[in-house]
Tab-separated table of C-alpha atoms in Angstrom:
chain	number	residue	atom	x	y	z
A	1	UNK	CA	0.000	0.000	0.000
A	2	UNK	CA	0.862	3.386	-0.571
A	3	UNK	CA	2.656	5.499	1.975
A	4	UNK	CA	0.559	8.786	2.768
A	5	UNK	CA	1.125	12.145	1.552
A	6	UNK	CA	-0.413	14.157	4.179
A	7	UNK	CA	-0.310	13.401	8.037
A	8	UNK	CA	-4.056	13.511	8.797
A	9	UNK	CA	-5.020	16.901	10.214
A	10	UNK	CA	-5.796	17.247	14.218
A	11	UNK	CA	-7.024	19.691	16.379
A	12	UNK	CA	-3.551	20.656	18.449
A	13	UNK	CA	-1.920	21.361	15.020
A	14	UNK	CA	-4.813	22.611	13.111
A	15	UNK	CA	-3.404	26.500	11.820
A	16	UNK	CA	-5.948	29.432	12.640
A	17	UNK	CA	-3.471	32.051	12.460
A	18	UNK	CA	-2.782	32.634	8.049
A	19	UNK	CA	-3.777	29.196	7.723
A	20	UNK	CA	-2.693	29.923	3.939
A	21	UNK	CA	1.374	29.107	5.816
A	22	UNK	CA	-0.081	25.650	6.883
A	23	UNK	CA	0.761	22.118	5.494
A	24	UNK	CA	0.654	18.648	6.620
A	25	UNK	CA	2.271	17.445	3.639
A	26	UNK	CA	4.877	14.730	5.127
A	27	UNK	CA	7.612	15.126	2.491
A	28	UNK	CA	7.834	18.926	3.431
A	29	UNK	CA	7.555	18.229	7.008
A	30	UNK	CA	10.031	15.446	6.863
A	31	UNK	CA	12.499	17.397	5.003
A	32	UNK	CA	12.572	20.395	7.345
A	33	UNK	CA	13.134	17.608	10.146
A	34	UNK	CA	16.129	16.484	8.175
A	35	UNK	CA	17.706	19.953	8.219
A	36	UNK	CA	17.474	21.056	11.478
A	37	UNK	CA	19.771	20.275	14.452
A	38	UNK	CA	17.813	21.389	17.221
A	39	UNK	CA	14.367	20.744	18.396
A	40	UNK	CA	12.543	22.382	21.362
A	41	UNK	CA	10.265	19.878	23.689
A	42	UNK	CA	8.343	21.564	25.592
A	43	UNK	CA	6.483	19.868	28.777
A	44	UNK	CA	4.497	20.574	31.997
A	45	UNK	CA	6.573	20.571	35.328
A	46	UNK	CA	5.421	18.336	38.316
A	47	UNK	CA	5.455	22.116	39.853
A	48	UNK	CA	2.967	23.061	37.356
A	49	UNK	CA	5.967	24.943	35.714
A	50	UNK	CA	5.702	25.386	31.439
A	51	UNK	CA	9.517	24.203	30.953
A	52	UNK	CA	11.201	24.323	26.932
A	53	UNK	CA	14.269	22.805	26.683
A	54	UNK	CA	16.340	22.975	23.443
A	55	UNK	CA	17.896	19.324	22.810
A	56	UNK	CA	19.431	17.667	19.784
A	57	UNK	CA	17.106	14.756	17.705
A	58	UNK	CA	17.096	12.410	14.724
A	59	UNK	CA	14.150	11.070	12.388
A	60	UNK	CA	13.954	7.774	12.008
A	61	UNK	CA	11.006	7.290	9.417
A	62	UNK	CA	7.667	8.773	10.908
A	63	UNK	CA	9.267	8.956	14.216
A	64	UNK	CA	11.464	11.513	16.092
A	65	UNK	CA	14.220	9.984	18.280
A	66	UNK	CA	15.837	11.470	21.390
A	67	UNK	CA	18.633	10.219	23.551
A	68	UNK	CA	19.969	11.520	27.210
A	69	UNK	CA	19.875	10.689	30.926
A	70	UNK	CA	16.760	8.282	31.919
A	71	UNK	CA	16.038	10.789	34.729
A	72	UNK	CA	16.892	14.251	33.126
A	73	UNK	CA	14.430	17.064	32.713
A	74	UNK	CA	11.982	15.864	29.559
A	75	UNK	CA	12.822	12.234	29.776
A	76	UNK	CA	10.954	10.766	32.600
A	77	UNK	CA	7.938	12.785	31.129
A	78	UNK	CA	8.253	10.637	28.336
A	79	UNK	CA	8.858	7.200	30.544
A	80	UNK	CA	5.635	8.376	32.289
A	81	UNK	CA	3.797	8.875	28.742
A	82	UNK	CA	2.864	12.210	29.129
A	83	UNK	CA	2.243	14.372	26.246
A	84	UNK	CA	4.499	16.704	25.105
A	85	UNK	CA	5.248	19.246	22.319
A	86	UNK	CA	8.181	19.223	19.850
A	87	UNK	CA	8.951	22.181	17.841
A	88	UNK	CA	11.615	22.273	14.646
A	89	UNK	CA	12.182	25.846	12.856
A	90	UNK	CA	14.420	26.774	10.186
A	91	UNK	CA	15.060	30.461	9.455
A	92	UNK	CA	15.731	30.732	5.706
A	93	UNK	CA	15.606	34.548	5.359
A	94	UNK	CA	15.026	38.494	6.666
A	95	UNK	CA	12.078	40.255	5.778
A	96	UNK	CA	12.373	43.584	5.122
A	97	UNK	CA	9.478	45.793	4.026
A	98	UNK	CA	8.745	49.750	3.671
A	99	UNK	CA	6.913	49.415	7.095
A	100	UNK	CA	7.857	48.157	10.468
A	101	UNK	CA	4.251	46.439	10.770
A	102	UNK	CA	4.533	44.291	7.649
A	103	UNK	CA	8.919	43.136	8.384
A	104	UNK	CA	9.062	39.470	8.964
A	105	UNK	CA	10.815	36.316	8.325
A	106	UNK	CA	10.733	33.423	6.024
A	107	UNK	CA	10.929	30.599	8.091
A	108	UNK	CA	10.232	27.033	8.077
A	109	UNK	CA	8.826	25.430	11.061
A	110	UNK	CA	7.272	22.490	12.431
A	111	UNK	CA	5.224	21.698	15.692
A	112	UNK	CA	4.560	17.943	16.735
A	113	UNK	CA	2.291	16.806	20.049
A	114	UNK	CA	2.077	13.699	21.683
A	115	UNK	CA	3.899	11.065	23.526
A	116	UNK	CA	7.188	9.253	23.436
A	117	UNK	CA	7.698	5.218	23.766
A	118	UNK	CA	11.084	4.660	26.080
A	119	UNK	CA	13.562	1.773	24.148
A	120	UNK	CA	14.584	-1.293	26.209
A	121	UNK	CA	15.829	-3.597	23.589
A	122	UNK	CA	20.031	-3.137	23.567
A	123	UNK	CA	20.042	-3.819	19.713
A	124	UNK	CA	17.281	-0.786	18.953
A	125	UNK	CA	19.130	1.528	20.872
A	126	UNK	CA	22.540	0.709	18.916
A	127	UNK	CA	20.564	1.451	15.613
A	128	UNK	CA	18.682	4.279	17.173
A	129	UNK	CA	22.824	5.762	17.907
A	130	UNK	CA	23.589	4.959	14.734
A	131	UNK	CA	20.562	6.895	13.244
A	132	UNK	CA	21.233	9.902	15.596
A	133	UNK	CA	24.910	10.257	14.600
A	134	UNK	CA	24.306	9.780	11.001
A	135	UNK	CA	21.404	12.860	10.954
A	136	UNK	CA	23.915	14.947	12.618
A	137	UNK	CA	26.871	14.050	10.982
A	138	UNK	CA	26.049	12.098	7.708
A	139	UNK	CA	28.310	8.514	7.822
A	140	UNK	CA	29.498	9.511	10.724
A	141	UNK	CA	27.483	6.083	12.393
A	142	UNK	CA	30.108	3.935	10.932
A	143	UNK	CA	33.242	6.025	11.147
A	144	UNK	CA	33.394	6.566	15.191
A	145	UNK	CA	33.323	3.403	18.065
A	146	UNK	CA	29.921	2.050	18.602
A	147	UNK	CA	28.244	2.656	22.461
A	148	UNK	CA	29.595	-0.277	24.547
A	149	UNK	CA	27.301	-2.078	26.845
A	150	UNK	CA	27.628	0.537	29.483
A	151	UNK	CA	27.094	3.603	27.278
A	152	UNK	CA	23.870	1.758	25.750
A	153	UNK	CA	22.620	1.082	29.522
A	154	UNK	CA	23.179	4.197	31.176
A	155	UNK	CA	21.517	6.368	27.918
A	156	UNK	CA	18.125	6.636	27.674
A	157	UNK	CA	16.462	6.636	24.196
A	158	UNK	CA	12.834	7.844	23.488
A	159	UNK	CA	11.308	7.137	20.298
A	160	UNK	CA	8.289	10.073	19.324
A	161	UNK	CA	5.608	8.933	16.938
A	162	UNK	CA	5.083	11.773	14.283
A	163	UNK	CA	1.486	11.703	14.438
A	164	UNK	CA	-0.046	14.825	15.235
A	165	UNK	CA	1.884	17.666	13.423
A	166	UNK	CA	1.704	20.245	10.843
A	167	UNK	CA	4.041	22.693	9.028
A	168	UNK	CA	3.809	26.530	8.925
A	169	UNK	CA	5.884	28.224	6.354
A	170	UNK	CA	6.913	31.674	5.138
A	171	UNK	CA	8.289	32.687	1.443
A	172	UNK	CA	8.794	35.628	-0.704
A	173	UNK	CA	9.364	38.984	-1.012
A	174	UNK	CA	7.445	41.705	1.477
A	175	UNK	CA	3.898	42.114	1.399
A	176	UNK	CA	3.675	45.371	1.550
A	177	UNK	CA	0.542	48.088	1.595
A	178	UNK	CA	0.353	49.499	-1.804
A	179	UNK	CA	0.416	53.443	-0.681
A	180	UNK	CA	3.767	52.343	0.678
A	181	UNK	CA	4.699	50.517	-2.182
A	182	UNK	CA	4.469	54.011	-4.136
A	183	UNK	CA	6.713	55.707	-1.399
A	184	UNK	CA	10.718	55.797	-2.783
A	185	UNK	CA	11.582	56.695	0.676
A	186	UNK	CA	12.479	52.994	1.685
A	187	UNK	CA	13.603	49.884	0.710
A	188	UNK	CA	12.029	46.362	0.209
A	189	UNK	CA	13.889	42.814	0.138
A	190	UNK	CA	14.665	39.956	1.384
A	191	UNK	CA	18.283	38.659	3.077
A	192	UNK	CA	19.001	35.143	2.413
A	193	UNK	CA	20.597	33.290	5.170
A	194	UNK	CA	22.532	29.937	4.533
A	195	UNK	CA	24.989	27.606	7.199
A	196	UNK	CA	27.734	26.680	6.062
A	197	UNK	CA	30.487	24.518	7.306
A	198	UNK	CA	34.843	25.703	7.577
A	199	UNK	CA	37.264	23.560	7.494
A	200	UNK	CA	37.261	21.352	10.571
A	201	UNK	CA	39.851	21.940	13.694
A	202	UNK	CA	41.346	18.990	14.258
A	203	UNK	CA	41.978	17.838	17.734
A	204	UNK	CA	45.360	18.708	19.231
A	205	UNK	CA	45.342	15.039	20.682
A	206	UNK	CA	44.581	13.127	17.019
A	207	UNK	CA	47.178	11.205	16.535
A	208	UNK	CA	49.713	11.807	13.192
A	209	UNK	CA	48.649	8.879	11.281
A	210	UNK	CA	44.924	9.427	11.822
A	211	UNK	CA	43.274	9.328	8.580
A	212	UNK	CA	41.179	12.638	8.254
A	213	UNK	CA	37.508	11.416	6.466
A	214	UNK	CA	36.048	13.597	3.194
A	215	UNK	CA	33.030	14.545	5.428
A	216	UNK	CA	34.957	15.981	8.279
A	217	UNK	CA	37.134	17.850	5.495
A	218	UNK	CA	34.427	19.147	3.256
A	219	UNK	CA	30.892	18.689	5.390
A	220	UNK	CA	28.039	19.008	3.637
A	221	UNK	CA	24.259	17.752	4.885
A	222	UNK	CA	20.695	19.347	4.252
A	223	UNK	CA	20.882	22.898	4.658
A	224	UNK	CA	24.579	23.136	4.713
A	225	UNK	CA	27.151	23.420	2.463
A	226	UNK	CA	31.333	23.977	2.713
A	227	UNK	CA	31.776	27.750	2.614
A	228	UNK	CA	33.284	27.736	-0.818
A	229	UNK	CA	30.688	25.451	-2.836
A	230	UNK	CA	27.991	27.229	-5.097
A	231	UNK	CA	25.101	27.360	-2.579
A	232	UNK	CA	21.343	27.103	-4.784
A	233	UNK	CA	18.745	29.253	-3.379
A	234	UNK	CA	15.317	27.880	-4.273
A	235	UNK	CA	12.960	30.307	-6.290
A	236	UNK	CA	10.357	29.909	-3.743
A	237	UNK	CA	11.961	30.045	-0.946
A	238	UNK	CA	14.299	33.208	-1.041
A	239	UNK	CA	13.435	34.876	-4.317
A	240	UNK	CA	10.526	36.719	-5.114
A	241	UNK	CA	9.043	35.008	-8.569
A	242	UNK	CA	8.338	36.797	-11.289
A	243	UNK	CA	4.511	38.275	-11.598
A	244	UNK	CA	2.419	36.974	-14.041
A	245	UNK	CA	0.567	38.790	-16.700
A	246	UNK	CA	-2.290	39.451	-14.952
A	247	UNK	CA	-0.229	40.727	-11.527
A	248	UNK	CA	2.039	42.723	-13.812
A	249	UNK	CA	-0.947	44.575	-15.508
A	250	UNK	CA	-1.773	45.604	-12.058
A	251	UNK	CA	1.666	47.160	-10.985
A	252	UNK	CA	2.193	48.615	-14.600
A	253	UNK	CA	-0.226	51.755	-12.921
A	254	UNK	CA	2.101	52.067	-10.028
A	255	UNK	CA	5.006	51.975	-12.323
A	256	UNK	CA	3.902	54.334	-14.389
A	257	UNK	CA	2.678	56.769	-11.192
A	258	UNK	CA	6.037	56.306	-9.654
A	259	UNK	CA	8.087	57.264	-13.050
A	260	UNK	CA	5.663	60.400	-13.682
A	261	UNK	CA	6.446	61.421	-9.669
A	262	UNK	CA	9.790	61.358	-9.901
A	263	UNK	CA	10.510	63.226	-13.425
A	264	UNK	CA	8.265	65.576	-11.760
A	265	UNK	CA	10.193	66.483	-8.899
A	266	UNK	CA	13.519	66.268	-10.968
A	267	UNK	CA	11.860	68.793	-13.132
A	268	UNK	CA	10.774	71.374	-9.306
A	269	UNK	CA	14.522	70.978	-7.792
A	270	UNK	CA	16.938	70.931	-11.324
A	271	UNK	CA	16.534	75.115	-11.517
A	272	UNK	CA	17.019	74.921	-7.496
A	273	UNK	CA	20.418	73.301	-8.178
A	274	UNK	CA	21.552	75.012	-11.519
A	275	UNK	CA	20.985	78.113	-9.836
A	276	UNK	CA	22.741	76.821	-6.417
């Protein structure tokens, strides 16, 4: 049977706010999972405390994966299977608009809900570290010592079903008012922003016949590239597109209205300055 395109739509991750921003469309949602790094999980305190802790992850197929210390912080939330709230975002660009209301970001984030299943079996765990190295550092999983038996005892690994969770994204260029868009007081754009990886520093204890591996030398994974590879910007993500016909016979007026203003004022302030 066919795998799913969409996660099914629930009420925690339903999008009120510009719902236009939302998707549940898994191949999206997985690949902003595969990009990021960091993940917040957010959970209730046995105070009654809202606590968000910022903690490293993996995906392992519709699942999230999380590793630390059986009694730490989030952790034994999870052992108890209480629900919590996982949060991914990805900031892919500066907004900047002719108004202060209407700046923003383009950004790529996802929110997840729900609870975690605690892994017992040694074996799973070894695979899960494998999985969590290699999302982090791609083939990394093979090129360092496995966990021994203590390591894989004294770690505790959580495995988070990706069940209810959505995506809320946003692209483009400004959306400006269109009485601003006529003012040539201000400027209007975007910034890109990329990561990028240096050349690594090797450890002053790595010993002199220590074969150095292409991925620490030149590390590349989604969303990051070596500083001095060609880095692709996608159309839709960082650059405005082009208008169509129809959008471009409505800005052809404001065109026009902006060329007529400003030949007119050249026209008031050229004596001012020939006579100056």
């Amino acid at each position: 049977m066919a795998e799913e395109a969409n996660y099914d739509q629930q009420q925690r991750t339903t999008i009120h706010r510009l719902p236009q921003r939302a998707s549940y469309d898994k191949p999206l949602i997985h690949s902003i999972l595969d990009e990021g790094f960091v993940c917040h999980v957010s959970y209730l305190s046995d105070e009654g405390i809202p606590v968000t802790v910022p903690t490293g992850y993996a995906r392992d197929g519709d699942s999230l994966v999380f590793h630390g210390h059986a009694s730490g912080g989030f952790m034994k939330h999870f052992a108890r299977g209480d629900t919590l709230c996982v949060s991914v975002t990805l900031l892919d660009g500066l907004v900047m608009a002719r108004s202060l209301f209407h700046s923003s970001m383009n950004y790529r984030a996802v929110v997840a809900f729900g609870p975690g299943r605690v892994v017992d079996d040694p074996t799973e765990k070894q695979r899960l570290f494998t999985v969590f190295a290699d999302h982090v550092f791609p083939e990394r999983g093979t090129g360092a010592r496995a966990a021994n038996d203590a390591e894989i005892k004294g770690t505790a690994v959580v495995v988070f079903p990706l069940v209810d969770v959505s995506c809320k994204q946003r692209t483009g260029p400004p959306g400006d008012d269109e009485e601003d868009i006529l003012n040539p007081q201000y400027y209007s754009g975007v910034i890109p922003l990329r990561t990028v990886s240096l050349p690594p520093n090797h450890d002053p204890t790595l010993l002199p016949n220590v074969t150095i591996p292409p991925y620490a030398l030149r590390f590349s994974r989604p969303g990051i590239a070596p500083l001095d590879q060609g880095w692709q910007t996608t159309e839709s993500t960082f650059l405005p597109s082009a208008p169509s016909a129809k959008e471009a016979s409505k800005l052809l007026p404001v065109v026009l209205i902006s060329l007529v203003a400003g030949f007119a004022a050249g026209a008031l302030l050229a004596p001012r300055f020939l006579r100056a």
